[in-house]
Amino acid sequence: MNDVPKDRIEDAGSPGRRPLRAAVIGAGMAGILAAVKLRERNIDLAVFEKADSVGGTWRDNTYPGLACDVAAHWYTYSFARNPDWDRLMAAGPDIRAYFERVAAERGVLPLIRFGDEVTRLEYDAAGWQLTTAAGYRDRFDIVIVATGVLHHPNIPQFEGLETFEGAVFHSARWDHDVPLDGKRIGVVGTGSTAAQLTSALAPRSAHFSLFQRTPQWVMPRPNPEYSPEEKAAFRADPAALEALVQQLRSKTLEGYATAVLDYDSPQLAEIERLCREHLETVRDPDLRRRLTPDYRAACKRLVISDDFYRAIQHPNAELVTSPIVRIEPAGIRTADGTLHELDVLALATGFLVDRFIRPAKVIGRGGLDLDDVWAEVPSAYLSVTVPGFPNLFMLNGPNSPVGNFSLIEVSERQVGYLMQLIDGVQRGDYREVSATPEALDRFEAERQEAAKRTVWVTGCNSWYLDKRGVPSSWTFSFDRFAQEMTAPKMADFETR
Ligand code: N01
């Protein structure tokens, strides 16, 4: 663990500007972005990262077959486009390398305190007092929470899990010391992760068992390579590269992002048609029946894969649909009485998506405890600020846009918005700013009303729904998101 960096940029104290200190929590995609943007404003900052390297979800996930199903050229920062992606959709290690490179090139790495977890944030008249697990304490005017959503593994409490004699781990904690070739491998789950694992592991295994609780719709998408000539052309002509980004972006926003907002939309009907047609490539009628969902396509996050169906039809592969009863030393016992013997068991069982900054304790103005405020479900005005927690801003916070599109663009728009709020503090217009309770209530009511037309509420269970069954995401159009993020409406904020 290193001390807080000594070479933090000191705010030169531009005339009329208050010198500010900011803490960024998390050094994944959003934390790196926030640090870059705070540096540009010459704000003194420290980044707190509990792990020992940057990259967030792209550091945590190293499982075989990991890739991003968002077009790579769009899944980049607007200020650091990358002409060198190999394919339409990039592999996980390449994305991690991209974030490491940007963090290094933009001077973020020396600002990071690695290997120590922020455990407490408490607000008082002097700002935010930050405490870490190692006992380090510091004070900040501004806190930016960039702790991610898909971060805390969901480990189901299967009876007998601890008795399993093979290797068992969550997909986001892959144990690379465990041999896979020629082994009997089981994967629990059928989300995007499990689909990629199936494609990567079925052909390598002695036997591959996919334990499915709910079938998924699988959208086909080829993943063509970019030729050396195309890459050279993008390097030589940034305008051509940007045109590609905008083309990839429009295609997704006009298709998928519009489809999910209205379950009667022609875009959704088209997605369904493509998924059904794709399912027809499964030859065995019984396997095809068991792979057929009984809910609308895109109700759960769409799995995007050109090779999942091929992999599950591999001679080594088996789709297990009898429910898991318990784990035994030799493998998984299912309700039909079968013992599925395994050497390796990977739990691709998703994440606890309602944690955000928690388990850190966050105490706002007047002793307000974020755990109490979020006792039912987490919420934040426009996903970025919570009433009673001044100068504490969230990236990819509660009900932020999620889906098969670029979360980097989402974060950049959120950063652009909250930097305008921070500008007000820097200019001395106010010392603290947070949304009013009325603004949050109005936003939430409208958000929940819009949710009623979305595909997410058409009869499936997914991590897109909170425990009340309300979508925990942005339920308006992406255009509206972009519009809202253009500039804060100060009437919705309380300043002091
Ligand atoms: O997790 P999930 P994920 N018994 O929550 C099953 C992003 N991502 O890691 O559907 C049996 O989607 C659960 O079953 P059910 C992307 O945003 C992106 O796959 O609830 N099964 C489900 O099948 C994605 O949405 C990419 O019935 C149990 C699975 O586990 C998000 O990460 C790649 C169970 C969990 O699916 C999460 O995806 C990978 C139990 N007790 C991830 N508990 C790309 O860009 C859970 N399950 C390509």
Tab-separated table of N, CA, C and O and ligand atoms in Angstrom, residues 63 67-69 150 154 156 158 188-194 196 213-214 300-301 348-351 463, ligand 1:
chain	number	residue	atom	x	y	z
A	63	TYR	N	-11.960	-14.257	-16.856
A	63	TYR	CA	-12.366	-15.628	-17.207
A	63	TYR	C	-12.141	-15.911	-18.699
A	63	TYR	O	-12.122	-14.986	-19.527
A	67	ALA	N	-15.062	-10.976	-23.176
A	67	ALA	CA	-15.039	-9.935	-24.218
A	67	ALA	C	-16.142	-8.945	-23.885
A	67	ALA	O	-16.987	-9.202	-23.031
A	68	CYS	N	-16.109	-7.822	-24.580
A	68	CYS	CA	-17.163	-6.825	-24.386
A	68	CYS	C	-18.095	-6.925	-25.586
A	68	CYS	O	-17.633	-7.020	-26.723
A	69	ASP	N	-19.407	-6.903	-25.339
A	69	ASP	CA	-20.308	-7.015	-26.488
A	69	ASP	C	-20.768	-5.647	-26.994
A	69	ASP	O	-21.722	-5.549	-27.750
A	150	LEU	N	-21.273	-3.795	-11.258
A	150	LEU	CA	-21.057	-5.245	-11.340
A	150	LEU	C	-19.760	-5.571	-10.616
A	150	LEU	O	-18.734	-5.865	-11.223
A	154	ASN	N	-22.315	-12.341	-6.659
A	154	ASN	CA	-23.459	-13.006	-6.042
A	154	ASN	C	-23.117	-14.499	-5.961
A	154	ASN	O	-22.992	-15.159	-6.980
A	156	PRO	N	-24.569	-17.857	-4.694
A	156	PRO	CA	-25.756	-18.508	-4.131
A	156	PRO	C	-25.372	-19.445	-2.984
A	156	PRO	O	-24.303	-20.067	-3.020
A	158	PHE	N	-25.767	-22.461	-2.080
A	158	PHE	CA	-26.127	-23.852	-2.372
A	158	PHE	C	-25.744	-24.731	-1.180
A	158	PHE	O	-24.621	-24.617	-0.661
A	188	VAL	N	-22.575	-22.577	-13.637
A	188	VAL	CA	-23.938	-22.268	-13.202
A	188	VAL	C	-24.298	-20.890	-13.731
A	188	VAL	O	-23.551	-19.934	-13.520
A	189	GLY	N	-25.456	-20.783	-14.396
A	189	GLY	CA	-25.906	-19.494	-14.903
A	189	GLY	C	-25.994	-19.508	-16.418
A	189	GLY	O	-25.364	-20.347	-17.086
A	190	THR	N	-26.777	-18.556	-16.939
A	190	THR	CA	-26.931	-18.467	-18.401
A	190	THR	C	-26.901	-17.016	-18.873
A	190	THR	O	-27.460	-16.673	-19.905
A	191	GLY	N	-26.262	-16.142	-18.080
A	191	GLY	CA	-26.149	-14.739	-18.483
A	191	GLY	C	-25.025	-14.559	-19.503
A	191	GLY	O	-24.488	-15.525	-20.054
A	192	SER	N	-24.659	-13.294	-19.725
A	192	SER	CA	-23.609	-12.976	-20.704
A	192	SER	C	-22.305	-13.686	-20.357
A	192	SER	O	-21.583	-14.159	-21.247
A	193	THR	N	-21.992	-13.771	-19.054
A	193	THR	CA	-20.753	-14.413	-18.632
A	193	THR	C	-20.781	-15.902	-18.965
A	193	THR	O	-19.846	-16.439	-19.565
A	194	ALA	N	-21.864	-16.569	-18.558
A	194	ALA	CA	-21.950	-18.022	-18.773
A	194	ALA	C	-21.918	-18.344	-20.267
A	194	ALA	O	-21.328	-19.350	-20.684
A	196	GLN	N	-20.324	-16.725	-22.611
A	196	GLN	CA	-18.938	-16.633	-23.087
A	196	GLN	C	-18.106	-17.802	-22.576
A	196	GLN	O	-17.253	-18.332	-23.293
A	213	ARG	N	-31.006	-22.181	-15.048
A	213	ARG	CA	-32.271	-22.004	-14.323
A	213	ARG	C	-33.305	-21.382	-15.242
A	213	ARG	O	-34.471	-21.750	-15.220
A	214	THR	N	-32.851	-20.427	-16.054
A	214	THR	CA	-33.754	-19.731	-16.974
A	214	THR	C	-33.051	-19.594	-18.331
A	214	THR	O	-31.913	-19.110	-18.378
A	300	LYS	N	-34.511	-9.656	-20.022
A	300	LYS	CA	-33.207	-9.743	-19.356
A	300	LYS	C	-32.207	-9.103	-20.318
A	300	LYS	O	-32.495	-9.008	-21.513
A	301	ARG	N	-31.044	-8.749	-19.813
A	301	ARG	CA	-30.045	-8.196	-20.732
A	301	ARG	C	-29.773	-9.209	-21.837
A	301	ARG	O	-29.525	-10.389	-21.556
A	348	ALA	N	-21.232	-18.552	-12.526
A	348	ALA	CA	-21.450	-17.340	-13.345
A	348	ALA	C	-22.811	-16.774	-12.930
A	348	ALA	O	-23.718	-16.617	-13.747
A	349	THR	N	-22.906	-16.504	-11.642
A	349	THR	CA	-24.209	-16.207	-11.036
A	349	THR	C	-24.440	-14.723	-10.789
A	349	THR	O	-25.314	-14.346	-10.016
A	350	GLY	N	-23.665	-13.892	-11.445
A	350	GLY	CA	-23.958	-12.465	-11.437
A	350	GLY	C	-23.457	-11.737	-10.195
A	350	GLY	O	-22.563	-12.212	-9.483
A	351	PHE	N	-24.048	-10.569	-9.950
A	351	PHE	CA	-23.511	-9.635	-8.960
A	351	PHE	C	-24.626	-9.058	-8.077
A	351	PHE	O	-25.797	-9.039	-8.481
A	463	TRP	N	-31.332	-8.731	-13.190
A	463	TRP	CA	-30.661	-7.751	-12.315
A	463	TRP	C	-31.050	-6.324	-12.695
A	463	TRP	O	-30.681	-5.374	-12.005
B	1	N01	O1	-24.725	-12.357	-14.521
B	1	N01	P1	-26.341	-12.350	-14.722
B	1	N01	P2	-23.560	-12.290	-15.595
B	1	N01	N1	-29.225	-21.059	-9.092
B	1	N01	O2	-26.878	-11.707	-13.483
B	1	N01	C1	-28.075	-17.545	-12.569
B	1	N01	C2	-22.280	-7.699	-17.838
B	1	N01	N2	-21.488	-8.571	-18.692
B	1	N01	O3	-22.273	-12.304	-14.844
B	1	N01	O4	-31.739	-16.055	-14.878
B	1	N01	C3	-29.113	-21.164	-10.413
B	1	N01	O5	-26.732	-11.780	-15.997
B	1	N01	C4	-29.157	-16.657	-13.131
B	1	N01	O6	-30.330	-17.415	-13.344
B	1	N01	P3	-31.775	-16.659	-13.520
B	1	N01	C5	-23.661	-7.536	-18.405
B	1	N01	O7	-24.167	-6.277	-18.084
B	1	N01	C6	-21.224	-8.159	-19.945
B	1	N01	O8	-23.765	-13.278	-16.673
B	1	N01	O9	-31.820	-15.628	-12.418
B	1	N01	N3	-28.796	-20.155	-11.219
B	1	N01	C7	-28.468	-16.171	-14.402
B	1	N01	O10	-28.575	-17.120	-15.417
B	1	N01	C8	-24.407	-8.631	-17.692
B	1	N01	O11	-25.796	-8.477	-17.711
B	1	N01	C9	-20.520	-8.982	-20.769
B	1	N01	O12	-32.757	-17.740	-13.344
B	1	N01	C10	-28.559	-18.967	-10.629
B	1	N01	C11	-27.005	-16.077	-13.968
B	1	N01	O13	-26.852	-16.870	-12.807
B	1	N01	C12	-23.801	-8.519	-16.324
B	1	N01	O14	-22.417	-8.322	-16.573
B	1	N01	C13	-20.058	-10.202	-20.354
B	1	N01	C14	-28.643	-18.778	-9.240
B	1	N01	C15	-26.602	-14.663	-13.603
B	1	N01	O15	-26.676	-13.876	-14.755
B	1	N01	C16	-23.950	-9.718	-15.456
B	1	N01	O16	-23.767	-10.888	-16.248
B	1	N01	C17	-20.333	-10.592	-19.061
B	1	N01	C18	-28.998	-19.894	-8.462
B	1	N01	N4	-29.124	-19.796	-7.129
B	1	N01	C19	-21.045	-9.768	-18.237
B	1	N01	N5	-28.359	-17.488	-8.960
B	1	N01	C20	-20.276	-8.549	-22.143
B	1	N01	O17	-20.118	-7.417	-22.475
B	1	N01	C21	-28.113	-16.871	-10.135
B	1	N01	N6	-28.231	-17.778	-11.141
B	1	N01	C22	-20.282	-9.593	-23.146
